[in-house]
XYZ file of C-alpha atoms in Angstrom:
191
model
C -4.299 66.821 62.585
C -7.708 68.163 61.577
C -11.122 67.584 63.589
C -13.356 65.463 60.709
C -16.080 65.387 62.821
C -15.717 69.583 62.228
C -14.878 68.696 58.612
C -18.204 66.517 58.125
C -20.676 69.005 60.070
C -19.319 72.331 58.160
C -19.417 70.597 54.641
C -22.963 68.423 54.861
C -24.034 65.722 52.935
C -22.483 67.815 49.680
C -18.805 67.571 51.112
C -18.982 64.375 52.330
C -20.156 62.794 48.505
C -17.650 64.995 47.011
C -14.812 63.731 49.262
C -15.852 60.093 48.900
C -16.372 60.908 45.037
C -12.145 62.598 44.797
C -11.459 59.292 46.444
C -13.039 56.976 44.256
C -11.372 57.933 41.158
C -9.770 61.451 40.745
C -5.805 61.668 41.140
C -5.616 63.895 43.286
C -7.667 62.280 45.985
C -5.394 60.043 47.116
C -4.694 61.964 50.405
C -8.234 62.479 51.285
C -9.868 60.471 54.623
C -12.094 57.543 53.394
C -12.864 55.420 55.562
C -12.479 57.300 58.744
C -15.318 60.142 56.606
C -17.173 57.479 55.996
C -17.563 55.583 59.631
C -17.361 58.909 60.991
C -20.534 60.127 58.630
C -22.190 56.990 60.162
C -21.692 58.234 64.186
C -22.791 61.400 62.956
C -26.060 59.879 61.928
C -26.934 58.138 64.768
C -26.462 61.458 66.638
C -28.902 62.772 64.078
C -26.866 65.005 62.128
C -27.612 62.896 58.981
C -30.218 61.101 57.877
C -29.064 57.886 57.619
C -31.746 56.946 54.616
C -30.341 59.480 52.848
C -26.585 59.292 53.787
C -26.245 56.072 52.591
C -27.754 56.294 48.950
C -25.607 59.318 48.242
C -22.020 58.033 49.483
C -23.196 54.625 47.860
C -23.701 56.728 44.429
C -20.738 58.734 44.609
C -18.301 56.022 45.589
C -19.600 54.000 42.414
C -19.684 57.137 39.829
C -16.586 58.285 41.118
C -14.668 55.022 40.425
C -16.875 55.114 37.086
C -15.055 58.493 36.347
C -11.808 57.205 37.208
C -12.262 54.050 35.233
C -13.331 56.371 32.188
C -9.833 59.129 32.338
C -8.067 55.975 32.860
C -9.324 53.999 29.528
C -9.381 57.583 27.456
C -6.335 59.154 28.151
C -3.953 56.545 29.586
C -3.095 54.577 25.992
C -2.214 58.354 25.313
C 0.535 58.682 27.789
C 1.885 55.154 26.693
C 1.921 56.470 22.731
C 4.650 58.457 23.816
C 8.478 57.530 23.605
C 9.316 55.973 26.527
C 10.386 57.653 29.721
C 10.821 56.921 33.487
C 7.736 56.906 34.347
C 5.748 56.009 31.096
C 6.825 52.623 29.070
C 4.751 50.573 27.333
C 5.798 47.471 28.972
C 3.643 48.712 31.748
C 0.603 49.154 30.023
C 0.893 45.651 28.888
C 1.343 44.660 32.615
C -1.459 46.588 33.675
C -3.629 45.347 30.609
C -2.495 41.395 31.352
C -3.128 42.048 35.901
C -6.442 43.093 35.471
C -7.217 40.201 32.655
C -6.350 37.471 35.668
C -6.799 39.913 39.191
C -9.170 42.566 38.274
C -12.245 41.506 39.762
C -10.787 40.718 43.145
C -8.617 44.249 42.842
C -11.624 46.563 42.273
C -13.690 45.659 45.245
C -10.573 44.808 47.551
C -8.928 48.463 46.655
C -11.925 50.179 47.696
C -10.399 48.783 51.452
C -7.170 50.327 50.462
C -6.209 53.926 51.154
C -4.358 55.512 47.840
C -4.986 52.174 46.142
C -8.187 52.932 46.208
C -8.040 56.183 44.275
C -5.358 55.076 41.607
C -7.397 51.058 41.189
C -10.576 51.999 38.624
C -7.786 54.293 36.418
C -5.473 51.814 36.031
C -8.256 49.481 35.524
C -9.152 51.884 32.264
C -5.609 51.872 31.034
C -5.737 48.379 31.144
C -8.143 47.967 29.459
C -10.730 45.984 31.971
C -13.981 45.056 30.704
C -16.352 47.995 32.047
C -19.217 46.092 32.087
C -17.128 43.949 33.999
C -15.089 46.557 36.168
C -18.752 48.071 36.637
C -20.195 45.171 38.372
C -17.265 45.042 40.937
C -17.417 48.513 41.531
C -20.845 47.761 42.446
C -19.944 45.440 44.749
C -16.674 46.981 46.328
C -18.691 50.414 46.564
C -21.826 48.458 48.452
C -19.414 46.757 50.841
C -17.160 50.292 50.970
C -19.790 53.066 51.513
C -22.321 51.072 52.559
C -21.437 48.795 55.604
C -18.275 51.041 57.157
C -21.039 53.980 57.538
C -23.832 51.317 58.362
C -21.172 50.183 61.306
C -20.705 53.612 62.350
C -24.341 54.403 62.307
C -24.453 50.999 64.668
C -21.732 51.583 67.126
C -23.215 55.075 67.679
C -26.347 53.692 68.932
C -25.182 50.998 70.940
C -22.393 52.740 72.581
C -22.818 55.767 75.222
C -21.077 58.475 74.185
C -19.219 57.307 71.131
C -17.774 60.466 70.145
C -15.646 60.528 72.942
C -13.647 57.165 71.725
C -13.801 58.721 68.267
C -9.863 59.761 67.349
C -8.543 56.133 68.769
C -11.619 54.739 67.204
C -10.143 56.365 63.714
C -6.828 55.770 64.403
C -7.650 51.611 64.053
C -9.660 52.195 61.186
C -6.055 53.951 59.753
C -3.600 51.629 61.422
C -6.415 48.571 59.834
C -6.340 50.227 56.379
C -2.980 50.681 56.334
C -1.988 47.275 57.600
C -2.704 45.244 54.509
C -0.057 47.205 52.658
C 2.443 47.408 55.241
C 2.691 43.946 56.024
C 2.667 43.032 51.780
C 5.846 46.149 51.401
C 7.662 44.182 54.757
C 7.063 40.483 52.891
């Protein structure tokens, strides 16, 4: 297990938007820490490592352009993939799937993913292959990105000030925020 409290303070405000940005919307940043980087940003700023005026705005802006990104591979090159002869992992029946969920669930799924780890990353470009709206899919990434990296950090920023040294309840602190993320998906796989 690596320290992200190490992670955070060796990479600034530039590694922490980047990571938060690979989240939002690039494939491969499915794996990375979300919102454990993002609460743990927030402690870090009520210890005065960031500024929290300035914290916010950028994770805010790179949650929403990197969904935005995602969103735009997704619409561009997906129909691609799906003008292919069909294969295991590629079939058109899918795309029509995709295209028809985020016609009746799309709304809801773009600001409730940002809550889910790996959904979260993979959401906005299947959004794109399907075809969503994106003035549409834009105003619930909006939303889902305010609520996202906005109030987790904002909470972090909060419990950091209110509770004597926070840092030291940090891991089991981030181990909830895991177990909570992870929860959701683990109790919809057992149903």
């Amino acid at each position: 297990m690596f320290d992200l409290t190490s992670l955070i303070q060796t990479t600034g405000y530039i590694g922490t938007v980047l990571i938060v940005f690979a989240e939002s919307g690039l494939f491969f940043g499915f794996f990375l820490p979300g919102d454990s980087l993002l609460f743990t940003a927030g402690i870090l700023a009520s210890q005065h490592f960031f500024d929290i005026r300035i914290l916010i705005p950028l994770l805010f802006l790179s949650a929403v352009a990197g969904d935005s990104v995602g969103y735009s591979f997704g619409y561009r090159v997906g129909p691609r993939l799906f003008q292919r002869p069909n294969s295991k992992l590629f079939k058109k029946e899918h795309l029509v799937k995709a295209s028809a969920f985020f016609e009746k669930y799309g709304k809801k799924t773009i600001v409730l993913a940002r809550f889910l780890p790996v959904i979260r990353t993979f959401a906005p470009i299947v959004a794109g292959i399907g075809n969503m709206e994106y003035k549409t899919f834009l105003t619930y990434n909006i939303i889902g990105g305010f609520l996202w990296a906005v109030l987790i950090p904002i909470t972090g920023f909060f419990l950091g000030k209110t509770v004597p040294n926070v840092d030291k309840y940090l891991l089991p602190i981030i181990i909830l925020i895991i177990v909570l993320s992870i929860l959701p998906q683990a109790i919809h796989i057992f149903k």
